[in-house]
């Protein structure tokens, strides 16, 4: 049985910048085997050309994994749109015990557009919500 000793594990952090703007483009944390892995934060982050964060992803051993929140958070790439997607994953499978494992938020309306419940990689239920007009409950 092999265990990963977190104190002994060395990580390689790759960072790139947008050559036109100088803003960050992406950051990736990899273990000695080249697998995305970070025990205490997102192992992958990506930014839009203007420096706005668009992806944060928590990985363990090259699989999406996080137990204390969403493992993947995506923000709208298109400046004309305004949404955020949160995905809960454990050991490479979409999974959440206490709510939907996939949620798409619409910032303009202040509501949830889509919610999906998943257990161990199997979708249990999907709800698409009707769009709301801002200021009208």
PDB file of C-alpha atoms in Angstrom:
ATOM      1  CA  UNK A   1       0.000   0.000   0.000  1.00  0.00           C
ATOM      2  CA  UNK A   2       1.479   3.351  -0.980  1.00  0.00           C
ATOM      3  CA  UNK A   3       0.458   6.581   0.673  1.00  0.00           C
ATOM      4  CA  UNK A   4       1.246  10.061  -0.451  1.00  0.00           C
ATOM      5  CA  UNK A   5       3.102  11.965   2.242  1.00  0.00           C
ATOM      6  CA  UNK A   6       1.918  15.561   1.781  1.00  0.00           C
ATOM      7  CA  UNK A   7       4.961  16.970   3.560  1.00  0.00           C
ATOM      8  CA  UNK A   8       7.330  15.202   1.166  1.00  0.00           C
ATOM      9  CA  UNK A   9       5.402  15.767  -2.072  1.00  0.00           C
ATOM     10  CA  UNK A  10       6.913  18.378  -4.333  1.00  0.00           C
ATOM     11  CA  UNK A  11       4.732  20.332  -6.696  1.00  0.00           C
ATOM     12  CA  UNK A  12       5.550  21.998  -9.970  1.00  0.00           C
ATOM     13  CA  UNK A  13       3.587  25.209 -10.497  1.00  0.00           C
ATOM     14  CA  UNK A  14       3.286  26.380 -14.098  1.00  0.00           C
ATOM     15  CA  UNK A  15       2.108  29.913 -14.697  1.00  0.00           C
ATOM     16  CA  UNK A  16       1.552  31.686 -17.993  1.00  0.00           C
ATOM     17  CA  UNK A  17       0.706  35.278 -18.829  1.00  0.00           C
ATOM     18  CA  UNK A  18      -1.160  36.802 -21.743  1.00  0.00           C
ATOM     19  CA  UNK A  19       1.546  38.146 -24.058  1.00  0.00           C
ATOM     20  CA  UNK A  20      -0.576  41.131 -25.131  1.00  0.00           C
ATOM     21  CA  UNK A  21      -1.862  42.317 -21.746  1.00  0.00           C
ATOM     22  CA  UNK A  22       0.557  40.816 -19.235  1.00  0.00           C
ATOM     23  CA  UNK A  23      -2.429  39.512 -17.253  1.00  0.00           C
ATOM     24  CA  UNK A  24      -2.323  35.946 -15.923  1.00  0.00           C
ATOM     25  CA  UNK A  25      -3.534  33.334 -18.438  1.00  0.00           C
ATOM     26  CA  UNK A  26      -3.425  30.136 -16.346  1.00  0.00           C
ATOM     27  CA  UNK A  27      -1.818  28.441 -13.361  1.00  0.00           C
ATOM     28  CA  UNK A  28      -1.448  24.676 -12.904  1.00  0.00           C
ATOM     29  CA  UNK A  29      -0.149  22.675  -9.924  1.00  0.00           C
ATOM     30  CA  UNK A  30       1.233  19.229 -10.768  1.00  0.00           C
ATOM     31  CA  UNK A  31       2.762  16.530  -8.629  1.00  0.00           C
ATOM     32  CA  UNK A  32       6.054  14.765  -9.451  1.00  0.00           C
ATOM     33  CA  UNK A  33       4.167  12.464 -11.884  1.00  0.00           C
ATOM     34  CA  UNK A  34       2.742  15.373 -13.885  1.00  0.00           C
ATOM     35  CA  UNK A  35      -0.792  14.946 -12.506  1.00  0.00           C
ATOM     36  CA  UNK A  36      -2.894  17.934 -11.505  1.00  0.00           C
ATOM     37  CA  UNK A  37      -2.899  17.808  -7.726  1.00  0.00           C
ATOM     38  CA  UNK A  38      -3.079  20.306  -4.892  1.00  0.00           C
ATOM     39  CA  UNK A  39      -4.210  19.466  -1.347  1.00  0.00           C
ATOM     40  CA  UNK A  40      -5.065  22.979  -0.159  1.00  0.00           C
ATOM     41  CA  UNK A  41      -6.527  24.936  -3.065  1.00  0.00           C
ATOM     42  CA  UNK A  42      -7.352  24.893  -6.762  1.00  0.00           C
ATOM     43  CA  UNK A  43      -4.841  22.949  -8.863  1.00  0.00           C
ATOM     44  CA  UNK A  44      -5.886  24.797 -12.019  1.00  0.00           C
ATOM     45  CA  UNK A  45      -6.969  28.382 -12.574  1.00  0.00           C
ATOM     46  CA  UNK A  46      -7.573  30.219 -15.841  1.00  0.00           C
ATOM     47  CA  UNK A  47      -8.120  33.890 -16.570  1.00  0.00           C
ATOM     48  CA  UNK A  48      -9.725  35.756 -19.458  1.00  0.00           C
ATOM     49  CA  UNK A  49      -7.542  38.146 -21.525  1.00  0.00           C
ATOM     50  CA  UNK A  50      -8.624  41.083 -19.349  1.00  0.00           C
ATOM     51  CA  UNK A  51      -7.550  39.353 -16.122  1.00  0.00           C
ATOM     52  CA  UNK A  52     -11.018  38.171 -15.008  1.00  0.00           C
ATOM     53  CA  UNK A  53     -10.929  34.698 -13.451  1.00  0.00           C
ATOM     54  CA  UNK A  54     -12.978  32.209 -15.508  1.00  0.00           C
ATOM     55  CA  UNK A  55     -12.094  28.741 -14.098  1.00  0.00           C
ATOM     56  CA  UNK A  56     -11.005  27.343 -10.739  1.00  0.00           C
ATOM     57  CA  UNK A  57     -10.646  23.570 -10.434  1.00  0.00           C
ATOM     58  CA  UNK A  58      -9.624  21.467  -7.430  1.00  0.00           C
ATOM     59  CA  UNK A  59      -7.823  18.230  -8.325  1.00  0.00           C
ATOM     60  CA  UNK A  60      -6.401  15.308  -6.394  1.00  0.00           C
ATOM     61  CA  UNK A  61      -4.378  12.786  -8.371  1.00  0.00           C
ATOM     62  CA  UNK A  62      -5.558  14.281 -11.714  1.00  0.00           C
ATOM     63  CA  UNK A  63      -9.268  13.944 -10.834  1.00  0.00           C
ATOM     64  CA  UNK A  64     -11.737  16.639  -9.861  1.00  0.00           C
ATOM     65  CA  UNK A  65     -12.056  16.347  -6.098  1.00  0.00           C
ATOM     66  CA  UNK A  66     -13.095  18.571  -3.225  1.00  0.00           C
ATOM     67  CA  UNK A  67     -14.999  17.765  -0.035  1.00  0.00           C
ATOM     68  CA  UNK A  68     -15.617  21.268   1.358  1.00  0.00           C
ATOM     69  CA  UNK A  69     -17.210  23.009  -1.628  1.00  0.00           C
ATOM     70  CA  UNK A  70     -17.483  22.892  -5.402  1.00  0.00           C
ATOM     71  CA  UNK A  71     -14.506  21.299  -7.180  1.00  0.00           C
ATOM     72  CA  UNK A  72     -15.074  23.319 -10.354  1.00  0.00           C
ATOM     73  CA  UNK A  73     -16.187  26.927 -10.560  1.00  0.00           C
ATOM     74  CA  UNK A  74     -16.654  28.497 -13.986  1.00  0.00           C
ATOM     75  CA  UNK A  75     -17.408  32.156 -14.635  1.00  0.00           C
ATOM     76  CA  UNK A  76     -18.776  33.550 -17.901  1.00  0.00           C
ATOM     77  CA  UNK A  77     -16.050  33.972 -20.506  1.00  0.00           C
ATOM     78  CA  UNK A  78     -18.125  36.319 -22.629  1.00  0.00           C
ATOM     79  CA  UNK A  79     -18.195  39.808 -21.061  1.00  0.00           C
ATOM     80  CA  UNK A  80     -21.758  40.290 -22.378  1.00  0.00           C
ATOM     81  CA  UNK A  81     -22.990  37.330 -20.302  1.00  0.00           C
ATOM     82  CA  UNK A  82     -23.086  37.066 -16.562  1.00  0.00           C
ATOM     83  CA  UNK A  83     -23.219  33.613 -14.993  1.00  0.00           C
ATOM     84  CA  UNK A  84     -21.370  31.275 -12.661  1.00  0.00           C
ATOM     85  CA  UNK A  85     -21.401  27.470 -12.668  1.00  0.00           C
ATOM     86  CA  UNK A  86     -20.502  25.417  -9.601  1.00  0.00           C
ATOM     87  CA  UNK A  87     -19.848  21.672  -9.847  1.00  0.00           C
ATOM     88  CA  UNK A  88     -19.310  19.345  -6.874  1.00  0.00           C
ATOM     89  CA  UNK A  89     -17.016  16.370  -7.541  1.00  0.00           C
ATOM     90  CA  UNK A  90     -15.467  13.671  -5.403  1.00  0.00           C
ATOM     91  CA  UNK A  91     -12.830  11.235  -6.687  1.00  0.00           C
ATOM     92  CA  UNK A  92     -13.501  12.171 -10.305  1.00  0.00           C
ATOM     93  CA  UNK A  93     -17.285  11.726 -10.141  1.00  0.00           C
ATOM     94  CA  UNK A  94     -19.949  14.389  -9.870  1.00  0.00           C
ATOM     95  CA  UNK A  95     -21.361  13.972  -6.370  1.00  0.00           C
ATOM     96  CA  UNK A  96     -23.017  15.937  -3.586  1.00  0.00           C
ATOM     97  CA  UNK A  97     -24.953  14.695  -0.560  1.00  0.00           C
ATOM     98  CA  UNK A  98     -26.543  17.935   0.648  1.00  0.00           C
ATOM     99  CA  UNK A  99     -27.805  19.690  -2.490  1.00  0.00           C
ATOM    100  CA  UNK A 100     -27.390  19.945  -6.245  1.00  0.00           C
ATOM    101  CA  UNK A 101     -23.966  18.945  -7.632  1.00  0.00           C
ATOM    102  CA  UNK A 102     -24.327  21.243 -10.658  1.00  0.00           C
ATOM    103  CA  UNK A 103     -25.681  24.775 -10.301  1.00  0.00           C
ATOM    104  CA  UNK A 104     -25.786  27.553 -12.896  1.00  0.00           C
ATOM    105  CA  UNK A 105     -26.361  31.010 -11.425  1.00  0.00           C
ATOM    106  CA  UNK A 106     -27.552  33.943 -13.524  1.00  0.00           C
ATOM    107  CA  UNK A 107     -26.109  37.146 -12.077  1.00  0.00           C
ATOM    108  CA  UNK A 108     -28.424  39.402 -14.117  1.00  0.00           C
ATOM    109  CA  UNK A 109     -31.590  37.884 -12.673  1.00  0.00           C
ATOM    110  CA  UNK A 110     -30.072  36.905  -9.332  1.00  0.00           C
ATOM    111  CA  UNK A 111     -31.435  33.396  -9.656  1.00  0.00           C
ATOM    112  CA  UNK A 112     -30.481  29.795 -10.375  1.00  0.00           C
ATOM    113  CA  UNK A 113     -31.048  28.794 -14.022  1.00  0.00           C
ATOM    114  CA  UNK A 114     -30.263  25.075 -13.734  1.00  0.00           C
ATOM    115  CA  UNK A 115     -29.756  22.692 -10.820  1.00  0.00           C
ATOM    116  CA  UNK A 116     -28.816  19.003 -11.091  1.00  0.00           C
ATOM    117  CA  UNK A 117     -28.567  16.452  -8.279  1.00  0.00           C
ATOM    118  CA  UNK A 118     -25.855  13.790  -8.688  1.00  0.00           C
ATOM    119  CA  UNK A 119     -24.673  10.831  -6.588  1.00  0.00           C
ATOM    120  CA  UNK A 120     -21.491   8.911  -7.439  1.00  0.00           C
ATOM    121  CA  UNK A 121     -21.484  10.092 -11.050  1.00  0.00           C
ATOM    122  CA  UNK A 122     -25.174   9.352 -11.691  1.00  0.00           C
ATOM    123  CA  UNK A 123     -27.640  12.156 -12.345  1.00  0.00           C
ATOM    124  CA  UNK A 124     -30.673  11.843 -10.077  1.00  0.00           C
ATOM    125  CA  UNK A 125     -32.672  14.923 -11.036  1.00  0.00           C
ATOM    126  CA  UNK A 126     -32.438  18.061 -13.190  1.00  0.00           C
ATOM    127  CA  UNK A 127     -34.414  21.279 -12.772  1.00  0.00           C
ATOM    128  CA  UNK A 128     -34.371  24.143 -15.250  1.00  0.00           C
ATOM    129  CA  UNK A 129     -35.753  27.264 -13.639  1.00  0.00           C
ATOM    130  CA  UNK A 130     -37.820  29.876 -15.440  1.00  0.00           C
ATOM    131  CA  UNK A 131     -35.932  33.139 -15.931  1.00  0.00           C
ATOM    132  CA  UNK A 132     -36.808  35.976 -13.565  1.00  0.00           C
ATOM    133  CA  UNK A 133     -37.055  39.629 -14.331  1.00  0.00           C
ATOM    134  CA  UNK A 134     -34.701  41.611 -12.063  1.00  0.00           C
ATOM    135  CA  UNK A 135     -36.599  43.348  -9.278  1.00  0.00           C
ATOM    136  CA  UNK A 136     -39.706  41.167  -9.662  1.00  0.00           C
ATOM    137  CA  UNK A 137     -39.998  38.255  -7.197  1.00  0.00           C
TER     138      UNK A 137
END
